[in-house]
Short mmCIF file of C-alpha atoms and ligand atoms in Angstrom, two decimals:
data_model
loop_
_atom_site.label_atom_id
_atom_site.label_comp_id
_atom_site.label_asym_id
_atom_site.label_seq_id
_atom_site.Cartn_x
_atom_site.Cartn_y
_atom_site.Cartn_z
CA UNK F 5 -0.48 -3.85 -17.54
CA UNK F 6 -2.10 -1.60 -20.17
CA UNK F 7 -5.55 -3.39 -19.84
CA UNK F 8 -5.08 -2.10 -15.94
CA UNK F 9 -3.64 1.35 -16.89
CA UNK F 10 -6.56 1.98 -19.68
CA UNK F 11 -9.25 0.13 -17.28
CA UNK F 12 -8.43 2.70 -14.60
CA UNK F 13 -8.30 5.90 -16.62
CA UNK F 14 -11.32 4.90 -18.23
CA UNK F 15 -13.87 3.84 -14.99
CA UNK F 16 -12.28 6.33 -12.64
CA UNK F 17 -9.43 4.14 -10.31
CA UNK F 18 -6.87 6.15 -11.53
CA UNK F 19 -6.01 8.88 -13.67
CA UNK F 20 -3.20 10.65 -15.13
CA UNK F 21 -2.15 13.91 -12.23
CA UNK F 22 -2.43 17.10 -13.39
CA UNK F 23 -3.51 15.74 -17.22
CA UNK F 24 -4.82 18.82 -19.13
CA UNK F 25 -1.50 20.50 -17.74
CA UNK F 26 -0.06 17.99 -19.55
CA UNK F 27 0.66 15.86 -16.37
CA UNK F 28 3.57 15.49 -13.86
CA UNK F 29 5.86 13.25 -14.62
CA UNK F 30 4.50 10.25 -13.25
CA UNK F 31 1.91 11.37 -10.75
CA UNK F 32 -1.71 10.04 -10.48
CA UNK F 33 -4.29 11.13 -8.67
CA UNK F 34 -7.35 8.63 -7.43
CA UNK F 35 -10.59 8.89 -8.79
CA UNK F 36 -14.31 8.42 -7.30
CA UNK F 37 -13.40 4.26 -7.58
CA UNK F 38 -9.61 4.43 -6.61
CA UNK F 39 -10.50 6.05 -3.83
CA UNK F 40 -12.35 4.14 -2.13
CA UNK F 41 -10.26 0.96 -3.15
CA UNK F 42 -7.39 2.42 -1.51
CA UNK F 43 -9.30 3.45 1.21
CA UNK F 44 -10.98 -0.27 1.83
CA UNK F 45 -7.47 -1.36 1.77
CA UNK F 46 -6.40 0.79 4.48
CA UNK F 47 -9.44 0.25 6.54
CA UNK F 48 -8.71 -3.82 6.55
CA UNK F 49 -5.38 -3.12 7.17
CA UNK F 50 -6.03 -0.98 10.41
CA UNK F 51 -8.70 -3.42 11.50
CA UNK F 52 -6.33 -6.36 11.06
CA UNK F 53 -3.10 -4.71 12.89
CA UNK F 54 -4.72 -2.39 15.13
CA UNK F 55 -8.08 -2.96 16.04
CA UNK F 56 -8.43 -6.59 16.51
CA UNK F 57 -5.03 -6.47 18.73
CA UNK F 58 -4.46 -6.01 22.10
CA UNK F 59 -0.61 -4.76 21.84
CA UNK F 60 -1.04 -1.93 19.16
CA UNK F 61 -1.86 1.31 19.15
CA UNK F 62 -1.66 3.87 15.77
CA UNK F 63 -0.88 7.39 15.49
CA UNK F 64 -1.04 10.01 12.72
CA UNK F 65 2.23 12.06 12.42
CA UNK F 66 2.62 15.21 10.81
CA UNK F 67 4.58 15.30 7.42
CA UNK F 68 7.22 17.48 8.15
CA UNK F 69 9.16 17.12 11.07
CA UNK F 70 12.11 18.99 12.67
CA UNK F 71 15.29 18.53 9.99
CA UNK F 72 17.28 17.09 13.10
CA UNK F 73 14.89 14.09 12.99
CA UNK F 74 16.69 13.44 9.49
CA UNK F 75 20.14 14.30 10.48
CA UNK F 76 19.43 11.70 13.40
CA UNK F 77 17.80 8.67 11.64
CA UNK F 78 20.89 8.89 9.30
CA UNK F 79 18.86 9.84 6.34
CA UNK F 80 20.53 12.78 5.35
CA UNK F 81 23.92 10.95 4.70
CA UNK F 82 22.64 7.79 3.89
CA UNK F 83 19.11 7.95 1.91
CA UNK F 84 20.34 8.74 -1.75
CA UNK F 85 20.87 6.38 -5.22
CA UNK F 86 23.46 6.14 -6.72
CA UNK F 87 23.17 7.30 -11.02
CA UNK F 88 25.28 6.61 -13.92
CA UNK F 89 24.73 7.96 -16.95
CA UNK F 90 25.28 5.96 -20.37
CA UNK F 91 27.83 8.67 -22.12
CA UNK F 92 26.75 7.23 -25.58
CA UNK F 93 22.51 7.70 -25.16
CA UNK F 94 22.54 10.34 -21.70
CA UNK F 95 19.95 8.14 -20.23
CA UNK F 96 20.57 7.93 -16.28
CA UNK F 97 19.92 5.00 -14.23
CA UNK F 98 19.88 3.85 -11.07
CA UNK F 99 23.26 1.44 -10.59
CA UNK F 100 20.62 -1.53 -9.79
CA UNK F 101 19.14 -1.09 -12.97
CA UNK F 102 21.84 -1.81 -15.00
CA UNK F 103 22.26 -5.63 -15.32
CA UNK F 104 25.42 -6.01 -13.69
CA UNK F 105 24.74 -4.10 -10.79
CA UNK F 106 27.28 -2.25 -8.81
CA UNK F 107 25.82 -1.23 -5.11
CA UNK F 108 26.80 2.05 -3.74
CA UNK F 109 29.61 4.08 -4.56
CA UNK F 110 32.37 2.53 -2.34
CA UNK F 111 32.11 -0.34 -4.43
CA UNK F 112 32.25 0.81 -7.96
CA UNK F 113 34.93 -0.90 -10.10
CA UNK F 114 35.95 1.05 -13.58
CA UNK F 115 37.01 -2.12 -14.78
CA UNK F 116 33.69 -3.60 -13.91
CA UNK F 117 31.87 -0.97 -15.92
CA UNK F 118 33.81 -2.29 -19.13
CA UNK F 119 31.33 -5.19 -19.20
CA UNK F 120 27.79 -3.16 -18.64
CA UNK F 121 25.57 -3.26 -20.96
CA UNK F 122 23.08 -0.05 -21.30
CA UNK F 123 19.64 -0.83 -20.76
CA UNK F 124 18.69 1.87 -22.74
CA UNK F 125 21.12 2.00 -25.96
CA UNK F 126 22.31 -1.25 -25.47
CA UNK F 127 25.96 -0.40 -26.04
CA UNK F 128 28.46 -1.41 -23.76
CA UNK F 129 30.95 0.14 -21.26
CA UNK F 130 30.25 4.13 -21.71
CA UNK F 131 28.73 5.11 -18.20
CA UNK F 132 29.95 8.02 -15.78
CA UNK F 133 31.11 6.52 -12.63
CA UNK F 134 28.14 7.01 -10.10
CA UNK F 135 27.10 10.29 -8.79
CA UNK F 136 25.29 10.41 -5.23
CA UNK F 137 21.33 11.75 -5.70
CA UNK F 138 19.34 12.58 -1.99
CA UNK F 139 16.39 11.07 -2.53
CA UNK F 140 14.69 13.36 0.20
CA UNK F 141 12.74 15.86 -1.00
CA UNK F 142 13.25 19.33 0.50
CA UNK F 143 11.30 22.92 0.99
CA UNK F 144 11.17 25.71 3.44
CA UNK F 145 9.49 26.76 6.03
CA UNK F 146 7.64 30.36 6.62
CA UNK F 147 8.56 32.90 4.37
CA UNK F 148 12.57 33.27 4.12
CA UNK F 149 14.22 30.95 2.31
CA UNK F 150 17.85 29.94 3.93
CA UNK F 151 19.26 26.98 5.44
CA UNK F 152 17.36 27.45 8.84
CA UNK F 153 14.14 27.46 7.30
CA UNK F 154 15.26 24.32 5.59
CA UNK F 155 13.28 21.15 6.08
CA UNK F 156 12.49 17.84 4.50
CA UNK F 157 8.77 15.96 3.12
CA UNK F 158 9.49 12.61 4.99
CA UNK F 159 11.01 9.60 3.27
CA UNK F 160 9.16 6.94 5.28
CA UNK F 161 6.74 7.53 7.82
CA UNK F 162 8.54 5.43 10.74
CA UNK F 163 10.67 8.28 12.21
CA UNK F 164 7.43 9.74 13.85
CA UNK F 165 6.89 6.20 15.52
CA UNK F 166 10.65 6.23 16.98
CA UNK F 167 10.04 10.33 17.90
CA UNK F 168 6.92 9.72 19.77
CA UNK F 169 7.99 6.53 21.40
CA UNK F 170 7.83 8.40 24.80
CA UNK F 171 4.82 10.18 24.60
CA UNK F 172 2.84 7.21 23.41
CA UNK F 173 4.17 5.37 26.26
CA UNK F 174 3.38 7.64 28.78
CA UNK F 175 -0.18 8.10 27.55
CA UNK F 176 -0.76 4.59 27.36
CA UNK F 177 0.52 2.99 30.60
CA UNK F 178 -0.81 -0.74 29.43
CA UNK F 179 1.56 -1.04 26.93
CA UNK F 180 4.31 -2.88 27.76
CA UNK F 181 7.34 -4.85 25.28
CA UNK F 182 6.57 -6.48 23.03
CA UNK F 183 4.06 -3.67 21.74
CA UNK F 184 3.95 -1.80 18.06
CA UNK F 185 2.76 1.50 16.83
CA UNK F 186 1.03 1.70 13.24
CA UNK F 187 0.81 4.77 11.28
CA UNK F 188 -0.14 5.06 7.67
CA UNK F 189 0.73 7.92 5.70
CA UNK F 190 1.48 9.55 2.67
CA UNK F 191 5.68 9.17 1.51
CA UNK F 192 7.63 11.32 -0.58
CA UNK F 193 11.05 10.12 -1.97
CA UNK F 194 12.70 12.16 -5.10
CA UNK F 195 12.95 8.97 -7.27
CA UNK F 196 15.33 8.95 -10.06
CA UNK F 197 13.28 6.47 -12.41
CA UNK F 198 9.69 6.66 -11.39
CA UNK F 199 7.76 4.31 -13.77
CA UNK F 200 5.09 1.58 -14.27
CA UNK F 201 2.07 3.24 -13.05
CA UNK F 202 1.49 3.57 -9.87
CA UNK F 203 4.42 0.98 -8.95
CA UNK F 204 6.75 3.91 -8.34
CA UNK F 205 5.87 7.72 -7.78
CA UNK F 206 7.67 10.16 -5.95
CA UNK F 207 4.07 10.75 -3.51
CA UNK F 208 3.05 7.47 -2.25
CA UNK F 209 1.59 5.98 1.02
CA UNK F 210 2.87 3.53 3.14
CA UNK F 211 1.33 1.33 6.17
CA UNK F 212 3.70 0.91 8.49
CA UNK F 213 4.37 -0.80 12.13
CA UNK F 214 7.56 -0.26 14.87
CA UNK F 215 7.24 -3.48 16.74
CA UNK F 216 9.05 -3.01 19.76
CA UNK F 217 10.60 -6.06 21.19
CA UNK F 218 13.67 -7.32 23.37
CA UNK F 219 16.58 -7.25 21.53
CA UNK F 220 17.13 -11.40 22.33
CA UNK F 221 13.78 -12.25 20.63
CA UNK F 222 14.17 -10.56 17.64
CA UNK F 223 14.24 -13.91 15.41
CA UNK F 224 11.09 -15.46 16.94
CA UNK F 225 9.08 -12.04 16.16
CA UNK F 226 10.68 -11.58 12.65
CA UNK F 227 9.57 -14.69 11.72
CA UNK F 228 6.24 -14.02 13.04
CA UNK F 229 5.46 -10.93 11.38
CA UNK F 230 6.93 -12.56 8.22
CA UNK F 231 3.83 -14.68 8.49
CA UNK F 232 1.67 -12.18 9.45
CA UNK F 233 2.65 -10.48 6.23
CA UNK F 234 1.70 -13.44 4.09
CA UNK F 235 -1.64 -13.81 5.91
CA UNK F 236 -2.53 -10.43 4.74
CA UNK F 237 -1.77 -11.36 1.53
CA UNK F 238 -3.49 -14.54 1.47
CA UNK F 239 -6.72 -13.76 3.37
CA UNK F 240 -7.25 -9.69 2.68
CA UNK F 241 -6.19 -9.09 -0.55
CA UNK F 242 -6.20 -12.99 -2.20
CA UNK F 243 -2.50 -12.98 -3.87
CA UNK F 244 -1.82 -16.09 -5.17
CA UNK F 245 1.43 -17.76 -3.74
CA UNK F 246 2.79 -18.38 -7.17
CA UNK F 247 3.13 -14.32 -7.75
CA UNK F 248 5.26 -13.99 -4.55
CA UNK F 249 8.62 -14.23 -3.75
CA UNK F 250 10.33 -13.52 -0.06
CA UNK F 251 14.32 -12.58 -1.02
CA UNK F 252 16.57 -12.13 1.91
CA UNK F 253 18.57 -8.88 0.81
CA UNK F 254 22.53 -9.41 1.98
CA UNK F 255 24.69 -7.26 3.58
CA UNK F 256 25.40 -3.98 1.56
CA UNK F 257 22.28 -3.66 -0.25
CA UNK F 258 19.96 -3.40 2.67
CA UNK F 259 18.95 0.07 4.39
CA UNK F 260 21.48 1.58 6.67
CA UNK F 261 19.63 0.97 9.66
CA UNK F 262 18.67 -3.21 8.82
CA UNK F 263 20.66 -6.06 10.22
CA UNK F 264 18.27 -8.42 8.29
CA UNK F 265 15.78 -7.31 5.36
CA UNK F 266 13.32 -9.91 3.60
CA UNK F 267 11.71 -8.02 0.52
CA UNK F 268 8.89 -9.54 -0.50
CA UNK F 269 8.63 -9.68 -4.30
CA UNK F 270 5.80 -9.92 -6.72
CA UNK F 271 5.89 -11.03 -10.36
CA UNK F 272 4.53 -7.96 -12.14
CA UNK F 273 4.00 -7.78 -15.76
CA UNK F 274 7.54 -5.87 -16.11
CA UNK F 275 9.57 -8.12 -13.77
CA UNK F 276 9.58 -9.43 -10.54
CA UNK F 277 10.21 -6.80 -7.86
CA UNK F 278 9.13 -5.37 -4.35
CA UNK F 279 5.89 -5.56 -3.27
CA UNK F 280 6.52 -5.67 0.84
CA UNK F 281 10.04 -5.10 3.00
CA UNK F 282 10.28 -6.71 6.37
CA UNK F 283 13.21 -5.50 8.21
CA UNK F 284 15.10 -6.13 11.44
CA UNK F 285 16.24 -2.42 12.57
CA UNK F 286 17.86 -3.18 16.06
CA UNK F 287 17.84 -0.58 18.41
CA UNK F 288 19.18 1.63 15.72
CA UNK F 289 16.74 4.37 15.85
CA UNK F 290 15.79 4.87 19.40
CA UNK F 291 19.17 5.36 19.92
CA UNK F 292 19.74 7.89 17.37
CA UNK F 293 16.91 9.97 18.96
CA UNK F 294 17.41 9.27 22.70
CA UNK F 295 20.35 9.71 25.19
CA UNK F 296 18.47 7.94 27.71
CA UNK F 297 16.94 4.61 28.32
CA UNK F 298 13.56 5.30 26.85
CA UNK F 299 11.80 2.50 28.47
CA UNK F 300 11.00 0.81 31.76
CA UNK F 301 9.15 -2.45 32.24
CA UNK F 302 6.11 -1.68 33.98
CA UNK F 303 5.87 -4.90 35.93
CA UNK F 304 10.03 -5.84 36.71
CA UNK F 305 11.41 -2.11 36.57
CA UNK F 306 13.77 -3.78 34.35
CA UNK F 307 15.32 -0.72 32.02
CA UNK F 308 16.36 -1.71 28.56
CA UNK F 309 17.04 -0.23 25.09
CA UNK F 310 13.76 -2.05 22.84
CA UNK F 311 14.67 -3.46 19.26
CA UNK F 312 12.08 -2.93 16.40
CA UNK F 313 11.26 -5.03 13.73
CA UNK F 314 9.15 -3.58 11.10
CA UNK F 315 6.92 -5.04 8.83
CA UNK F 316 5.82 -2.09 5.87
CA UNK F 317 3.09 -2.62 3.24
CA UNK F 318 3.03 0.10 0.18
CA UNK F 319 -0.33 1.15 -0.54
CA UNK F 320 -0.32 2.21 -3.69
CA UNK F 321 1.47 -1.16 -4.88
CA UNK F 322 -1.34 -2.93 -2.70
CA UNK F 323 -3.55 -1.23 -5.19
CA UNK F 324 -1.74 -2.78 -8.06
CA UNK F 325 -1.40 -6.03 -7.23
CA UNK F 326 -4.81 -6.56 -6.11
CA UNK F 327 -6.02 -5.02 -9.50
CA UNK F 328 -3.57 -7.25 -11.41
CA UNK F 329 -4.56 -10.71 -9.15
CA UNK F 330 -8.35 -9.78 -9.80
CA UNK F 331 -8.45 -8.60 -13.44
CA UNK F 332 -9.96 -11.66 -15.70
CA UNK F 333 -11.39 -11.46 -19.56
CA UNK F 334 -14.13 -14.09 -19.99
CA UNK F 335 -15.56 -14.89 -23.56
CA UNK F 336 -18.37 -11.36 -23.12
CA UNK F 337 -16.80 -9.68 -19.71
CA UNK F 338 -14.31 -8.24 -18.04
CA UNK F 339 -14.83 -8.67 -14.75
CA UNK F 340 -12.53 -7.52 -11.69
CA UNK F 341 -12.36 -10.22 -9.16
CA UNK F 342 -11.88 -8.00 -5.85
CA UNK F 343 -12.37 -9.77 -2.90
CA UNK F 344 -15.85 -8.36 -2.01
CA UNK F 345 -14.41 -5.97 1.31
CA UNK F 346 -12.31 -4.36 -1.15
CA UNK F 347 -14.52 -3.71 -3.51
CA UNK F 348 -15.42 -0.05 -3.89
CA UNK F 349 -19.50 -0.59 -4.00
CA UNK F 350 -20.49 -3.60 -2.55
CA UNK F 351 -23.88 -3.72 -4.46
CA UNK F 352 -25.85 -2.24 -7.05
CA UNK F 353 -29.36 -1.60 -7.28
CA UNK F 354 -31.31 -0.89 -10.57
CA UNK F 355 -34.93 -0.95 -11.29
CA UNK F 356 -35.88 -3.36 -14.18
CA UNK F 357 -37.25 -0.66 -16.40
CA UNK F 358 -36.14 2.87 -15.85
CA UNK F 359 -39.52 4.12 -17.00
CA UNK F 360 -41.96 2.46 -14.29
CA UNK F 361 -41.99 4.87 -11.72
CA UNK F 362 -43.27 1.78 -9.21
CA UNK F 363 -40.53 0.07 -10.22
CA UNK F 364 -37.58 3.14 -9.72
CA UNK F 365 -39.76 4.22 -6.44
CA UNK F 366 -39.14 0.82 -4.75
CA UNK F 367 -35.63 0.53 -5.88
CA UNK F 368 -34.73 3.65 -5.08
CA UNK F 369 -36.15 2.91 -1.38
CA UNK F 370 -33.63 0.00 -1.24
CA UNK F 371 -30.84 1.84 -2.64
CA UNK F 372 -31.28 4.57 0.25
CA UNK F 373 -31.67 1.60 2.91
CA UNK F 374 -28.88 -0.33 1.94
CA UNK F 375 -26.75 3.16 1.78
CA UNK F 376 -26.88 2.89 5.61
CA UNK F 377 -24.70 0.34 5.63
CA UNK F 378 -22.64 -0.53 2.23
CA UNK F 379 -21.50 1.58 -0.41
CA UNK F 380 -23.58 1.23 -3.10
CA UNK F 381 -24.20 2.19 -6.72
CA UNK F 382 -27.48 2.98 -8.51
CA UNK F 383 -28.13 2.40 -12.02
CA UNK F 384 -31.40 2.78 -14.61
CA UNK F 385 -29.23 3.39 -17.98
CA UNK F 386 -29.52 0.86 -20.41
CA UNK F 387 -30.95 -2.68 -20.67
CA UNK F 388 -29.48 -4.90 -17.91
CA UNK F 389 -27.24 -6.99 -19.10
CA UNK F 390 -25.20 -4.05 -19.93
CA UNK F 391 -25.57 -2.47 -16.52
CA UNK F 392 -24.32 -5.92 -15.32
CA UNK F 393 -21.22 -5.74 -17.38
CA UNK F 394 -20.56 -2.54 -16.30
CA UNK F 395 -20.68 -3.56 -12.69
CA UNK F 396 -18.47 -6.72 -13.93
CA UNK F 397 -15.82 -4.71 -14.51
CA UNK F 398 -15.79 -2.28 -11.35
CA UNK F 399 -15.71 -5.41 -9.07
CA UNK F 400 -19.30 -5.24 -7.59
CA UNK F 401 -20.21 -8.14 -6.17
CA UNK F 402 -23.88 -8.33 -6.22
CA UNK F 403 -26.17 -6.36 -8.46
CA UNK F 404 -30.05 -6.10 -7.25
CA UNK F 405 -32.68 -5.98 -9.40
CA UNK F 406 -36.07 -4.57 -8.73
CA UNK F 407 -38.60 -6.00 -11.46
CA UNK F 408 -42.45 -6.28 -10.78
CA UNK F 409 -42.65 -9.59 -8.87
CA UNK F 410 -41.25 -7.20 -6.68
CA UNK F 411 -43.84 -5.42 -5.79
CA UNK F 412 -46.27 -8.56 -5.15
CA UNK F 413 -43.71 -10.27 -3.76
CA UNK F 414 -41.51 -8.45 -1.69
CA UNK F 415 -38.16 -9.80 -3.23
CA UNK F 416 -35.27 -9.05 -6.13
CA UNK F 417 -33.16 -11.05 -7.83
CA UNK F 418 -29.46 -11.16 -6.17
CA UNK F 419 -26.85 -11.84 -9.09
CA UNK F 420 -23.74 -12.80 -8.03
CA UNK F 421 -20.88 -11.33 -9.84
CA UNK F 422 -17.91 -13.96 -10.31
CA UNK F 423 -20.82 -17.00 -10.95
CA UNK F 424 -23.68 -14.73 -12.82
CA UNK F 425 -25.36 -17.06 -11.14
CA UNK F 426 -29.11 -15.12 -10.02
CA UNK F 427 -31.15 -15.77 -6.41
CA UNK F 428 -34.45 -14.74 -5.43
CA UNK F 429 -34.09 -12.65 -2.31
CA UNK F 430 -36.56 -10.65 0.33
CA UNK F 431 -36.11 -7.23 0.38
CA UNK F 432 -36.31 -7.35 4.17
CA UNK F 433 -33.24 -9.64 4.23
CA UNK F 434 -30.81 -8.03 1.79
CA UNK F 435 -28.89 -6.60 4.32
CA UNK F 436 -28.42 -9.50 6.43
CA UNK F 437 -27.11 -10.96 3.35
CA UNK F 438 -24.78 -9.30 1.98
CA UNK F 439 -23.46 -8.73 5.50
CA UNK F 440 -22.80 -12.30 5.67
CA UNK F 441 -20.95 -12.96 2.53
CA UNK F 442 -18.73 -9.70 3.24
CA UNK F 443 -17.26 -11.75 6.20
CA UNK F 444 -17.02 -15.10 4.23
N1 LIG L 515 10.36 2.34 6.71
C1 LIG L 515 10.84 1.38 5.80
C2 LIG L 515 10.76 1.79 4.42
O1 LIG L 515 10.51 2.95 4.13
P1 LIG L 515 10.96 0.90 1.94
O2 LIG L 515 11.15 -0.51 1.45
O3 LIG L 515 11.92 1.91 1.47
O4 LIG L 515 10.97 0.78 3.53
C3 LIG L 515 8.37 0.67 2.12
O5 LIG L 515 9.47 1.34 1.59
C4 LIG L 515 7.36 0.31 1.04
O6 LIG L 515 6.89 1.51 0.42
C5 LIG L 515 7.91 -0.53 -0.09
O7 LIG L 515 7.91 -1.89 0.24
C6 LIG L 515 6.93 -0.21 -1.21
O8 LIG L 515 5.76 -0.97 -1.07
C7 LIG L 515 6.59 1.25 -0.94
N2 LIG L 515 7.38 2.18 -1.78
C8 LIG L 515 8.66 2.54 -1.63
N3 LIG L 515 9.03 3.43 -2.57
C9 LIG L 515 7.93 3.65 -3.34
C10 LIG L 515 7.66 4.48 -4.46
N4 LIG L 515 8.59 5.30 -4.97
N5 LIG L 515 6.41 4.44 -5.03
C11 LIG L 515 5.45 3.64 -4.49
N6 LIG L 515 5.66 2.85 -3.42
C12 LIG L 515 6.87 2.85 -2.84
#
């Protein structure tokens, strides 16, 4: 985890928010790299769930919405942790983090407490029985500060999917159950213990989809999108199955609103925890919104309330895992093993010798033609193994090199990253190229 941390900082993934401030507790921001990492990851994403399907459509919602959106989806009362504090140390905690774990409130047993141990001090039996903490974060709007003006940064961005359900519908007659709605959007939960990098912040983004279903098929499409989940993990961002585990969550530690919840887990360097949630919400939020039947079958007429199951993908801890899975030390290298669509330049180009001006004058013509269709990075610094290297460890899959068979020739040598293993290629087919390998 530190290798990842001080690899990030130091190429530009990720650094530190608000550092010569002296940072915000746990915020990062994304650099140049990050960026557009995060961003290839969305991209896939949307062209895997949205694009390529025939019975999805996304929207982008705004942030804030009207507080009685809150008050309706039962986040108010419900969306809080539950602390204890160790009376011996003061460190807080979240009950779950506290081998032992109590749940919520309701369940909290002062006899029970006798035999926690604190994670912290490592003394036993001293906490404060649990204290309720809204994990929604809250500000006003317009000028005067009062309750009225009160309203909340949203906790998830599904609400908007359930609010909109209507208008969506009614702007897209060919939908018809079972359809979903995708949205993916920036988070904002008041975390008690934010912590290990990026794994936990209090501004995050999440990729989400409302798959709208009848209520008497909601195990057949649970299922599916439980495999749909893995086969974005397998095929986009190549986690191996080992790291993974899918943990049904029982009754009294899932969300108010789930009748079934599969977290999927991943084996991070501090522990194994959630990567993924999959969860069965019922009809649960349409009818917290709607007094009437929001939906008619377009076909039958048939009028029904629709059930939702929805798969949700962090983004940020889709950043970490894939930098985790792909991060490898070889005897002179680090090299990042994205899969080549994630990676933030898919090629470099450097001229041999950064003091031929034939040489830079040709490269530089490839690096502008290539830029029409890849992101790539230039580079004359240095002798070339070391501009390898330093590609090695961004993730670039193929580095180009213009030298002066080049110029009688017409070609460059392609090196592959993960083999180092070099090909003659023409110029004229470079494109074409690395094209095809992108969709290997
Ligand atoms: N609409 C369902 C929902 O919000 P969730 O499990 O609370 O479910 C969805 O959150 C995903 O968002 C999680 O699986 C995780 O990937 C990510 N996530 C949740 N809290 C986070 C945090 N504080 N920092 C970073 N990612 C977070």
């Amino acid at each position: 985890m530190d290798k990842i941390v001080s690899l990030c900082k130091r190429r530009g993934f990720v650094f530190p928010g608000s550092e010569i401030y002296g940072g915000l507790s746990n915020s990062y921001d994304y650099g140049p790299l990050g960026v557009e990492l995060k961003n290839n990851i969305k991209k896939v994403w949307w062209e895997r769930f949205v694009h390529r399907r025939d019975d999805m459509v996304g929207i982008d919602a705004a942030i804030i919405m009207n507080p009685k959106v809150w008050e309706a989806s039962g986040h108010v009362k419900e969306f809080y942790d539950s602390l204890m504090q160790c009376k011996k140390c003061n460190s807080i905690f979240r009950d779950d983090e506290i081998p032992g774990f109590i749940v919520r409130h309701d369940k909290y047993d002062a006899g029970k407490v006798k035999d926690l141990t604190c994670p912290e001090c490592k003394q036993k039996g001293d906490f404060t029985s649990p204290t309720l903490f809204s994990l929604m974060f809250e500000t006003n709007l317009g000028p005067v500060k009062d309750r009225k003006s009160n309203v909340y940064l949203r906790p998830e961005t599904a609400q908007a999917m359930f609010v909109d359900f209507k208008q969506i519908l009614d702007t897209n007659p060919r939908l018809k159950i079972p359809f979903g709605i995708a949205q993916i959007g920036k988070a904002f939960r008041n975390e008690v213990t934010p912590g290990n990098f990026i794994f936990r912040t209090r501004e995050f983004e999440m990729m989400e989809i409302e798959y709208f279903i009848r209520e008497k098929e909601w195990k057949k499409w649970f299922d599916y999108w439980l495999d749909e989940m893995k086969g974005w993990l397998r095929d986009d961002l190549g986690i191996s199955d080992e790291n993974l585990e899918f943990v049904e969550i029982p009754e009294g530690e899932r969300a108010h609103y789930s009748k079934r919840t599969i977290d999927i887990e991943y084996q991070y360097p501090f522990g194994q925890k959630e990567l993924y949630g999959l969860a069965y919400r019922t009809d649960f939020d349409l009818k917290a919104h709607f007094k009437e039947l929001p939906y008619r079958d377009p076909e039958t007429g048939e009028e029904f309330w629709p059930h939702v199951v929805e798969p949700t993908w962090g983004v940020d801890r889709s950043v970490l895992v894939v930098l985790l899975e792909s991060y490898t030390e070889e005897k002179d290298r680090v090299v990042l093993r994205l899969p080549p669509k994630l990676a933030p330049y898919k090629a470099a180009v450097f001229p041999l010798l950064a003091n031929k001006p034939e040489l830079v004058k040709l490269a530089r013509k490839i690096y502008e033609d290539l830029r029409k269709d890849f992101t790539v990075a230039w580079d004359d610094r240095g002798n070339i193994g070391k501009r390898y290297y330093s590609q090695d460890e961004i993730a670039t899959p193929w580095c180009i090199t213009v030298d002066f068979d080049s110029l009688k020739d017409k070609t460059v040598t392609m090196r592959d990253r993960d083999t180092t293993k070099q090909k003659r290629v023409k110029i004229s087919n470079l494109a074409k190229t690395i094209s095809e390998a992108l969709v290997l």
